[in-house]
């Protein structure tokens, strides 16, 4: 209950892609009282959002500059690109980073090779396959054996 | 003290207790009203205490969500509110309990039908009635959302009949709406004061016009002032009250072009442009008013009906059937979705009409040609008309009209009035408008009042929530 107290700036997060990851992320961030907007091409995608989701949704192409402006990209602190298309993710991230200088840009890229495209841009990229591999190695302690 | 872990019913009881206590702030200005102090202090105090006691039963918001009872919470908030808000009226000794309850329901649902004699009522009660409308205009759930946001906040928010998200965060949305609401109250009060009302009257009328409530401290309502300036300011406030909050936010952000593209706003403009001249015509030919007189009357009253406010500038019982019919139609259509207004809502009527014209047009189109229909919402922008919203709008409109016919017929039975009068009066109750053709008044019997109470409740909470809550309650009783 902080009505008139100190006004701290709430992180404004734009999530592109309302798939399983995007929807889950949006719902949990919204519960943490962050400002969230989710963008997806298909209206039906928003059905995956939990009923408790209290943020905004927008039906648009994630790489559409005009729509990103409508979504308030100038004010955004975090941009997370998690659509199912690597190229869309990378392009949207580059647009957002280079034109608007959003501070934190995170991208999911399925194809490990493409991560190289983002080297030196300040965009944080992660690859599900690579992460899974790491997790499996961690679980089986295989990495330690390598060093021996 | 209040946190997301507190019992949601307790929070509501505390909030509503505080609401009853607020009019006491008027006592320093009207010390003569101090005799009524206990009638406000006792119910308010007890409610706050009870609410606080509920906190010890650790039933958190999260638990409420798991039981899927968000519509029951909303129903409780309103049911409890009606009873609690009725209690202070006990201080006015000349009325039956039904009449008091009617006044409280009429206040909180922002209807504005009244069975009390306002001309000789203490200031504190006049303020209290209007304050109930002001609170009822935004709803209790909206208000608690400013303090707490939890998993099921969003569900309760939509269960109370708020369709829009304005901000990327539900708590912020509630805060922005309340800020706008409070800001408009300030502006409205100043404008009415400049229009020539006393300060007390300005506050009261600004609160009731914004919440599209329509309580007045004059029996003749706005008509008692005989001032065109006051009428114009009131129309402006009613217009604000009936406009979707999301669209108002566009205005405040000076996005005028986007605002003018919103379908609801355009539809509203078309309705006004169509029906004000029609009503003027009816009034001139059927009632024999002069052109300028009937133009002024129809302008004000059309807005009053369409915005479901219910301020009047004349006595409708002398009007011809044509003008009354237009008024009934406007009351049924009602205001914007996501505003404080009632009725079927502009957006639903618009959707159904668009869909109807498309169906007609499709007969003449090649079989395989498809045309996409769009309508413009304030936040989302262009949205395709299809599937669920369309179905919902159609069902709601049908159900609304069925209930309307049932209520009208019941009213002719209980009040012994003509069908026209019953139609007018029940459209006014169901649409939470508050215009009266003379059926509702101190002389109305209990059965009539209860039918209208049911109408106001269904109209404010939007039919579905009431039925969801009742079905949920029945399931629970069956389990025992």
XYZ file of C-alpha atoms in Angstrom:
628
model
C 0.000 0.000 0.000
C 2.137 2.784 -1.279
C -0.204 5.446 -2.592
C 1.577 8.692 -1.995
C 4.983 7.413 -0.996
C 8.170 7.443 -3.006
C 7.685 6.945 -6.693
C 10.122 4.412 -7.976
C 10.123 3.771 -11.686
C 8.573 0.459 -12.519
C 10.422 -1.563 -15.142
C 8.552 -1.500 -18.458
C 8.905 -4.796 -20.275
C 7.924 -5.555 -23.852
C 7.659 -9.198 -24.800
C 7.473 -10.141 -28.463
C 5.847 -13.510 -29.054
C 3.118 -15.015 -26.935
C 4.114 -18.653 -27.088
C 4.587 -20.880 -24.080
C 7.665 -18.980 -22.948
C 6.315 -15.517 -23.740
C 2.946 -16.104 -22.088
C 4.456 -17.724 -19.001
C 7.009 -14.976 -18.645
C 4.382 -12.258 -19.078
C 2.069 -13.749 -16.470
C 4.801 -14.162 -13.871
C 6.220 -10.671 -14.463
C 2.727 -9.189 -14.257
C 2.241 -10.874 -10.883
C 5.462 -9.234 -9.737
C 3.750 -5.918 -10.524
C 5.958 -5.084 -13.466
C 4.538 -3.161 -16.420
C 4.180 -5.669 -19.215
C 2.936 -5.660 -22.789
C 2.906 -8.746 -25.013
C 2.969 -8.520 -28.788
C 1.928 -11.347 -31.061
C 0.863 -11.678 -34.670
C -2.085 -13.927 -33.896
C -4.983 -12.890 -31.699
C -5.501 -16.507 -30.623
C -2.030 -16.655 -29.105
C -3.188 -14.531 -26.201
C -5.383 -17.380 -25.032
C -2.271 -18.897 -23.509
C -2.028 -15.990 -21.088
C -3.181 -16.788 -17.565
C -6.430 -15.177 -16.426
C -4.442 -13.345 -13.787
C -2.420 -11.470 -16.413
C -3.046 -7.784 -15.792
C -0.916 -6.243 -18.523
C -1.629 -5.198 -22.083
C -1.687 -7.222 -25.283
C -1.146 -6.025 -28.814
C -1.837 -7.822 -32.057
C 1.011 -6.869 -34.385
C 4.149 -7.949 -36.184
C 7.034 -7.776 -33.703
C 9.317 -6.166 -36.281
C 6.829 -3.440 -37.239
C 8.410 -0.158 -36.182
C 5.159 1.807 -36.036
C 3.530 -0.781 -33.840
C 6.566 -0.936 -31.576
C 6.310 2.838 -31.158
C 2.629 2.448 -30.266
C 3.651 -0.105 -27.676
C 5.889 2.531 -26.105
C 9.313 1.239 -27.118
C 10.879 4.603 -26.253
C 10.022 4.066 -22.607
C 10.893 0.381 -22.473
C 13.590 -0.884 -20.139
C 13.542 -4.467 -21.308
C 12.732 -6.033 -24.667
C 12.420 -9.798 -24.865
C 12.062 -11.399 -28.309
C 10.715 -14.936 -28.017
C 8.705 -15.527 -31.187
C 9.151 -18.885 -32.895
C 11.126 -17.370 -35.768
C 14.821 -16.684 -35.268
C 14.984 -14.073 -37.995
C 12.060 -12.089 -36.604
C 13.585 -12.203 -33.145
C 16.988 -11.038 -34.351
C 15.608 -8.307 -36.560
C 13.266 -6.958 -33.879
C 16.072 -6.999 -31.338
C 18.443 -5.135 -33.651
C 15.815 -2.520 -34.492
C 14.986 -1.941 -30.884
C 18.586 -1.850 -29.760
C 19.980 0.361 -32.503
C 17.112 2.787 -33.039
C 15.845 3.161 -29.504
C 18.765 2.031 -27.389
C 16.676 -0.133 -25.088
C 18.902 -1.095 -22.194
C 18.251 -4.803 -21.884
C 17.474 -6.742 -25.032
C 17.124 -10.495 -24.775
C 16.616 -12.798 -27.736
C 15.844 -16.450 -28.084
C 17.596 -17.979 -31.085
C 17.000 -21.634 -31.953
C 19.882 -21.845 -34.419
C 23.155 -21.647 -32.509
C 25.016 -20.424 -35.601
C 22.935 -17.279 -35.765
C 24.047 -16.100 -32.351
C 27.200 -14.888 -34.052
C 25.100 -12.293 -35.905
C 24.483 -10.559 -32.636
C 28.074 -10.434 -31.443
C 29.134 -6.995 -30.290
C 25.659 -5.453 -30.454
C 25.034 -5.611 -26.718
C 22.077 -7.911 -27.302
C 21.870 -10.904 -25.003
C 21.092 -14.053 -26.978
C 20.354 -17.516 -25.706
C 19.746 -20.794 -27.419
C 17.343 -23.400 -25.953
C 19.343 -26.324 -27.307
C 22.528 -25.015 -25.782
C 20.837 -24.366 -22.456
C 19.344 -27.843 -22.425
C 22.697 -29.358 -23.207
C 24.255 -27.474 -20.339
C 21.494 -28.639 -18.026
C 21.984 -32.265 -19.015
C 25.720 -31.980 -18.499
C 25.187 -30.373 -15.153
C 22.806 -33.098 -14.066
C 25.144 -35.900 -15.063
C 28.287 -34.108 -13.922
C 29.848 -34.768 -17.314
C 31.560 -31.485 -17.564
C 33.733 -32.247 -14.561
C 34.904 -35.463 -16.190
C 36.109 -33.550 -19.224
C 38.519 -31.612 -17.145
C 40.033 -34.699 -15.606
C -2.270 -3.423 7.942
C -3.864 -4.247 4.609
C -1.798 -6.513 2.434
C -2.348 -8.990 -0.352
C -2.515 -11.673 2.309
C -5.542 -10.153 4.018
C -9.004 -11.586 3.584
C -10.571 -9.988 0.536
C -14.014 -9.908 2.143
C -12.493 -8.133 5.126
C -10.884 -5.512 2.912
C -14.193 -4.867 1.201
C -15.976 -4.476 4.524
C -13.379 -1.981 5.729
C -13.572 -0.026 2.473
C -17.350 0.162 2.618
C -17.219 1.088 6.291
C -14.951 4.008 5.438
C -17.372 5.001 2.663
C -20.177 5.328 5.196
C -17.976 7.416 7.494
C -16.930 9.960 4.823
C -20.054 12.183 5.037
C -19.112 12.959 8.649
C -16.465 15.282 7.215
C -19.367 17.609 6.447
C -20.289 18.072 10.096
C -17.981 21.061 10.748
C -19.837 22.965 8.001
C -23.332 21.909 9.047
C -23.131 21.463 12.834
C -26.910 21.148 12.988
C -26.642 17.735 11.336
C -24.692 16.329 14.295
C -27.855 14.579 15.510
C -27.367 12.087 12.697
C -23.801 11.265 13.750
C -24.547 7.862 15.317
C -26.416 6.669 12.232
C -23.219 7.026 10.207
C -20.607 6.301 12.877
C -22.099 3.050 14.204
C -22.594 1.131 10.914
C -19.281 2.424 9.574
C -17.353 1.596 12.729
C -18.899 -1.853 13.122
C -18.184 -2.688 9.478
C -14.545 -1.701 9.806
C -14.230 -3.722 12.991
C -15.882 -6.793 11.447
C -13.656 -6.502 8.415
C -10.577 -6.320 10.607
C -11.746 -9.375 12.553
C -12.075 -11.320 9.299
C -8.347 -10.893 8.773
C -7.732 -13.486 11.449
C -9.321 -16.113 9.265
C -6.468 -16.558 6.882
C -8.305 -16.895 3.647
C -6.056 -15.177 1.220
C -6.817 -13.767 -2.156
C -4.993 -16.708 -3.639
C -7.420 -19.139 -2.020
C -10.334 -17.176 -3.414
C -8.869 -17.580 -6.860
C -8.500 -21.327 -6.529
C -12.163 -21.695 -5.740
C -13.028 -19.643 -8.826
C -15.310 -17.389 -6.898
C -14.281 -14.009 -8.244
C -17.850 -13.283 -9.316
C -19.008 -14.240 -5.840
C -16.606 -11.723 -4.328
C -18.052 -9.046 -6.595
C -21.591 -10.053 -5.693
C -20.686 -9.947 -1.995
C -19.089 -6.526 -2.356
C -22.276 -5.129 -3.829
C -24.798 -7.057 -1.737
C -23.055 -6.112 1.483
C -22.631 -2.563 0.210
C -26.354 -2.164 -0.433
C -27.280 -3.312 3.063
C -24.590 -1.308 4.813
C -25.266 1.839 2.809
C -28.951 1.598 3.679
C -28.320 1.725 7.435
C -27.511 5.449 7.807
C -30.854 6.274 6.188
C -32.479 4.844 9.331
C -31.874 8.292 10.749
C -34.713 9.552 8.560
C -37.577 8.183 10.544
C -40.493 8.475 8.124
C -39.527 5.713 5.713
C -40.054 1.967 5.420
C -36.981 -0.287 5.182
C -37.771 -1.155 1.553
C -37.677 2.505 0.646
C -34.341 2.946 2.386
C -32.901 -0.119 0.679
C -34.215 1.138 -2.639
C -32.446 4.435 -2.135
C -29.172 2.719 -1.277
C -29.369 0.401 -4.304
C -30.364 3.281 -6.531
C -27.356 5.190 -5.232
C -24.686 2.527 -5.523
C -25.851 1.300 -8.928
C -25.720 4.955 -10.083
C -29.353 4.806 -11.091
C -30.804 7.856 -9.428
C -34.437 6.887 -8.948
C -35.492 8.252 -5.607
C -38.321 7.614 -3.200
C -37.185 10.057 -0.517
C -38.274 13.640 -0.177
C -35.115 15.547 -1.049
C -36.423 19.053 -0.575
C -36.410 18.803 3.193
C -33.491 16.492 3.802
C -30.454 17.302 5.948
C -27.303 18.282 4.032
C -25.387 15.318 5.330
C -27.891 12.928 3.734
C -27.910 14.823 0.462
C -24.149 14.552 0.338
C -24.228 10.912 1.395
C -26.632 9.940 -1.404
C -24.469 11.593 -4.002
C -21.305 10.144 -2.528
C -22.788 6.648 -2.834
C -23.248 7.261 -6.537
C -19.742 8.574 -6.888
C -18.356 5.415 -5.260
C -20.737 3.125 -7.122
C -19.668 4.697 -10.401
C -16.208 3.155 -10.350
C -17.033 0.098 -8.275
C -15.593 -1.385 -5.110
C -13.243 -3.839 -6.762
C -11.615 -1.051 -8.747
C -10.987 0.753 -5.494
C -9.380 -2.134 -3.645
C -7.145 -2.766 -6.634
C -5.354 0.473 -5.860
C -4.256 -1.012 -2.564
C -3.678 -4.635 -3.395
C -2.993 -6.554 -6.537
C -2.860 -10.286 -6.552
C -3.334 -13.280 -8.742
C -7.065 -12.965 -9.064
C -7.273 -9.171 -9.166
C -7.616 -9.299 -12.914
C -10.526 -11.737 -12.783
C -12.377 -9.669 -10.190
C -11.726 -6.559 -12.245
C -13.418 -8.021 -15.291
C -16.119 -9.665 -13.166
C -17.135 -6.219 -11.964
C -17.687 -5.194 -15.564
C -14.519 -3.284 -16.446
C -13.447 -4.479 -19.894
C -10.363 -2.342 -20.475
C -6.773 -2.322 -19.430
C -5.335 1.161 -19.713
C -1.875 0.590 -18.381
C 0.561 -2.286 -18.672
C -0.122 -3.083 -15.035
C -3.469 -3.677 -13.362
C -2.691 -1.618 -10.257
C -1.638 1.311 -12.432
C -4.805 0.974 -14.476
C -6.931 1.305 -11.346
C -4.868 4.263 -10.128
C -5.087 6.122 -13.431
C -8.850 5.613 -13.616
C -9.370 6.870 -10.069
C -7.088 9.853 -10.698
C -9.022 10.809 -13.834
C -12.295 10.338 -11.989
C -11.177 12.554 -9.110
C -9.722 15.149 -11.483
C -12.937 15.429 -13.467
C -14.838 15.846 -10.208
C -12.685 18.864 -9.361
C -13.086 20.404 -12.811
C -16.819 19.680 -12.850
C -17.365 21.282 -9.465
C -15.560 24.444 -10.519
C -17.495 24.661 -13.801
C -20.851 24.214 -12.094
C -19.891 26.776 -9.458
C -19.052 29.215 -12.268
C -22.376 28.298 -13.849
C -24.116 29.751 -10.838
C -24.744 26.913 -8.407
C -23.850 27.094 -4.746
C -20.678 25.199 -3.800
C -22.618 22.436 -2.049
C -24.912 21.908 -5.038
C -21.945 21.954 -7.413
C -20.146 19.165 -5.563
C -23.274 17.056 -5.394
C -24.236 17.500 -9.014
C -20.695 17.035 -10.292
C -20.410 13.735 -8.405
C -23.724 12.479 -9.719
C -23.241 13.619 -13.314
C -19.786 12.037 -13.588
C -20.934 8.742 -12.149
C -23.954 8.970 -14.500
C -26.030 8.657 -11.351
C -28.424 11.531 -11.395
C -29.344 12.235 -7.788
C -30.165 15.869 -7.232
C -31.075 17.837 -4.160
C -33.984 19.419 -6.010
C -37.188 17.571 -6.772
C -37.208 19.148 -10.244
C -33.584 18.041 -10.774
C -31.459 20.242 -13.064
C -34.667 21.825 -14.370
C -34.977 23.696 -11.069
C -32.092 26.012 -11.980
C -33.530 27.293 -15.279
C -30.009 28.001 -16.463
C -28.717 27.065 -19.884
C -25.132 27.341 -18.668
C -25.697 24.762 -15.944
C -27.419 22.491 -18.452
C -24.476 22.685 -20.842
C -21.917 21.939 -18.120
C -24.036 19.031 -16.919
C -24.233 17.636 -20.461
C -20.443 17.857 -20.664
C -20.011 16.016 -17.369
C -22.532 13.363 -18.345
C -20.681 12.912 -21.607
C -17.422 12.397 -19.740
C -19.152 9.953 -17.432
C -20.484 7.877 -20.287
C -17.235 7.778 -22.247
C -14.989 4.786 -21.875
C -12.094 5.588 -19.533
C -9.604 4.331 -22.089
C -10.961 6.788 -24.653
C -10.808 9.596 -22.099
C -7.170 8.752 -21.518
C -6.553 9.210 -25.250
C -8.113 12.664 -24.971
C -5.969 13.592 -21.993
C -2.873 12.444 -23.857
C -3.985 14.705 -26.716
C -4.305 11.875 -29.203
C -7.354 13.485 -30.763
C -7.161 11.686 -34.091
C -7.037 8.295 -32.430
C -9.907 9.362 -30.197
C -12.092 10.380 -33.117
C -11.491 7.007 -34.761
C -12.857 4.979 -31.840
C -15.990 3.180 -33.013
C -17.943 3.823 -29.833
C -17.354 7.557 -30.016
C -18.450 7.665 -33.646
C -21.507 5.607 -32.882
C -22.375 7.952 -30.021
C -22.057 10.944 -32.336
C -24.296 9.284 -34.937
C -26.927 8.438 -32.338
C -26.977 11.982 -31.020
C -27.073 13.499 -34.499
C -29.942 11.203 -35.386
C -32.100 11.274 -32.295
C -31.852 14.868 -31.077
C -33.560 16.209 -34.245
C -36.107 13.380 -34.180
C -37.011 14.154 -30.604
C -37.142 17.865 -31.334
C -39.581 17.123 -34.131
C -41.785 14.965 -31.913
C -41.792 17.547 -29.139
C -42.695 20.373 -31.508
C -45.520 18.522 -33.237
C -46.917 16.365 -30.445
C -46.423 18.698 -27.501
C -46.555 22.108 -29.082
C -43.300 23.447 -27.653
C -41.543 26.148 -29.672
C -38.617 25.020 -31.851
C -35.867 26.414 -29.631
C -37.564 25.170 -26.476
C -37.916 21.634 -27.802
C -34.367 21.664 -29.165
C -33.040 22.577 -25.732
C -35.227 19.970 -24.042
C -34.329 17.164 -26.419
C -30.609 18.013 -26.380
C -30.357 17.788 -22.612
C -32.707 14.860 -22.128
C -31.280 12.801 -24.978
C -27.842 13.043 -23.366
C -29.296 12.350 -19.953
C -30.938 9.156 -21.215
C -28.119 7.957 -23.457
C -25.503 8.521 -20.766
C -27.859 6.758 -18.304
C -27.517 9.667 -15.911
C -31.112 10.589 -15.388
C -31.062 14.315 -14.763
C -34.302 15.853 -15.946
C -35.256 19.345 -17.028
C -38.982 18.766 -17.333
C -41.894 16.541 -16.419
C -42.170 13.595 -18.813
C -45.727 12.676 -17.951
C -46.929 15.420 -20.305
C -44.768 14.274 -23.213
C -46.273 12.575 -26.257
C -45.609 8.906 -26.940
C -43.128 9.641 -29.766
C -40.657 11.519 -27.619
C -41.083 9.033 -24.762
C -40.331 6.223 -27.206
C -37.086 7.869 -28.300
C -36.125 8.304 -24.648
C -36.790 4.603 -23.943
C -34.706 3.576 -26.934
C -31.793 5.751 -25.821
C -32.021 4.459 -22.257
C -31.905 0.857 -23.508
C -28.842 1.515 -25.668
C -27.006 3.196 -22.829
C -23.453 4.471 -22.531
C -19.952 3.338 -23.379
C -18.474 0.044 -22.227
C -15.892 0.514 -19.502
C -17.425 3.747 -18.258
C -19.733 4.370 -15.330
C -22.851 4.115 -17.483
C -25.388 1.313 -17.799
C -27.698 0.049 -20.512
C -26.860 -2.521 -23.186
C -23.735 -0.419 -23.949
C -22.889 1.315 -27.199
C -20.243 -1.205 -28.218
C -22.610 -4.179 -28.039
C -25.341 -2.456 -30.030
C -22.740 -1.328 -32.547
C -21.375 -4.863 -32.968
C -24.810 -6.357 -33.434
C -25.796 -3.688 -35.973
C -22.597 -4.079 -37.964
C -23.020 -7.829 -37.989
C -26.630 -7.451 -39.156
C -25.696 -5.233 -42.096
C -22.907 -7.603 -43.022
C -25.311 -10.546 -43.056
C -27.573 -8.653 -45.436
C -24.701 -7.643 -47.643
C -23.324 -11.167 -47.774
C -26.435 -12.445 -49.501
C -25.433 -10.376 -52.514
C -21.763 -11.276 -52.467
C -20.175 -14.176 -54.349
C -20.274 -17.225 -52.143
C -16.539 -17.500 -51.596
C -15.785 -13.866 -51.108
C -14.828 -12.957 -47.571
C -14.818 -9.522 -46.081
C -13.164 -8.708 -42.794
C -15.058 -6.396 -40.463
C -13.135 -4.212 -38.090
C -14.003 -1.965 -35.234
C -11.732 0.411 -33.378
C -11.117 0.194 -29.659
C -9.272 2.947 -27.788
C -6.304 0.897 -26.568
C -6.049 -2.066 -28.914
C -6.812 -0.104 -32.076
C -8.357 -1.932 -35.012
C -9.870 -5.255 -33.955
C -11.527 -7.810 -36.192
C -15.204 -8.395 -35.490
C -15.556 -12.126 -35.066
C -16.476 -15.037 -32.875
C -16.668 -14.561 -29.160
C -17.213 -10.824 -28.656
C -19.926 -10.847 -31.307
C -21.624 -13.846 -29.763
C -21.415 -12.278 -26.323
C -22.878 -9.008 -27.566
C -25.771 -10.770 -29.261
C -26.555 -12.960 -26.259
C -26.324 -10.056 -23.864
C -28.583 -7.876 -25.952
C -31.176 -10.631 -26.311
C -31.120 -11.460 -22.605
C -31.292 -7.800 -21.691
C -34.380 -7.232 -23.816
C -36.078 -10.376 -22.466
C -35.473 -9.265 -18.884
C -36.667 -5.826 -19.882
C -39.981 -7.164 -21.164
C -40.487 -9.366 -18.082
C -39.772 -6.474 -15.745
C -42.032 -4.114 -17.649
C -44.955 -6.517 -17.506
C -44.407 -7.173 -13.788
C -44.334 -3.448 -13.201
C -47.692 -2.886 -14.899
C -49.039 -5.526 -12.535
C -47.614 -4.169 -9.285
C -47.801 -0.460 -9.929
C -51.016 -0.505 -11.910
C -49.672 1.887 -14.517
C -49.960 2.021 -18.295
C -47.617 -0.022 -20.493
C -45.848 3.132 -21.723
C -45.186 4.273 -18.175
C -43.937 0.831 -17.147
C -41.673 0.635 -20.191
C -40.177 4.013 -19.414
C -39.722 3.279 -15.740
C -38.209 -0.182 -16.142
C -35.886 0.916 -18.943
C -34.771 3.565 -16.500
C -34.156 1.058 -13.689
C -32.523 -1.679 -15.797
C -30.286 0.808 -17.587
C -29.405 2.437 -14.240
C -30.653 5.721 -15.681
C -32.935 7.175 -13.056
C -35.444 9.190 -15.070
C -38.932 8.758 -13.736
C -42.282 9.237 -15.380
C -43.972 9.192 -11.994
C -44.251 5.492 -11.150
C -41.367 5.576 -8.661
C -41.925 7.907 -5.764
C -42.760 7.989 -2.079
C -46.125 6.384 -2.851
C -44.756 3.354 -4.731
C -45.445 -0.010 -3.088
C -42.840 -2.568 -1.960
C -43.345 -4.996 -4.843
C -42.691 -2.248 -7.377
C -39.580 -1.189 -5.523
C -38.221 -4.743 -5.350
C -38.720 -5.283 -9.084
C -36.825 -2.104 -9.760
C -34.096 -3.084 -7.284
C -33.638 -6.347 -9.196
C -33.495 -4.410 -12.446
C -30.879 -1.976 -11.162
C -28.720 -4.814 -9.836
C -28.831 -6.781 -13.085
C -28.123 -3.638 -15.060
C -25.131 -2.502 -13.010
C -23.332 -5.803 -12.654
C -24.119 -6.855 -16.205
C -26.399 -9.902 -16.008
C -23.624 -12.512 -16.437
C -21.879 -11.742 -13.143
C -25.115 -11.977 -11.191
C -25.952 -15.366 -12.678
C -22.376 -16.648 -12.299
C -22.429 -15.696 -8.635
C -25.795 -17.331 -8.040
C -24.809 -20.540 -9.852
C -21.584 -20.667 -7.824
C -23.531 -20.207 -4.627
C -25.942 -22.993 -5.545
C -23.101 -25.388 -6.258
C -21.635 -24.616 -2.886
C -24.903 -25.206 -1.069
C -25.318 -28.540 -2.882
C -21.942 -29.678 -1.594
C -23.102 -29.489 2.016
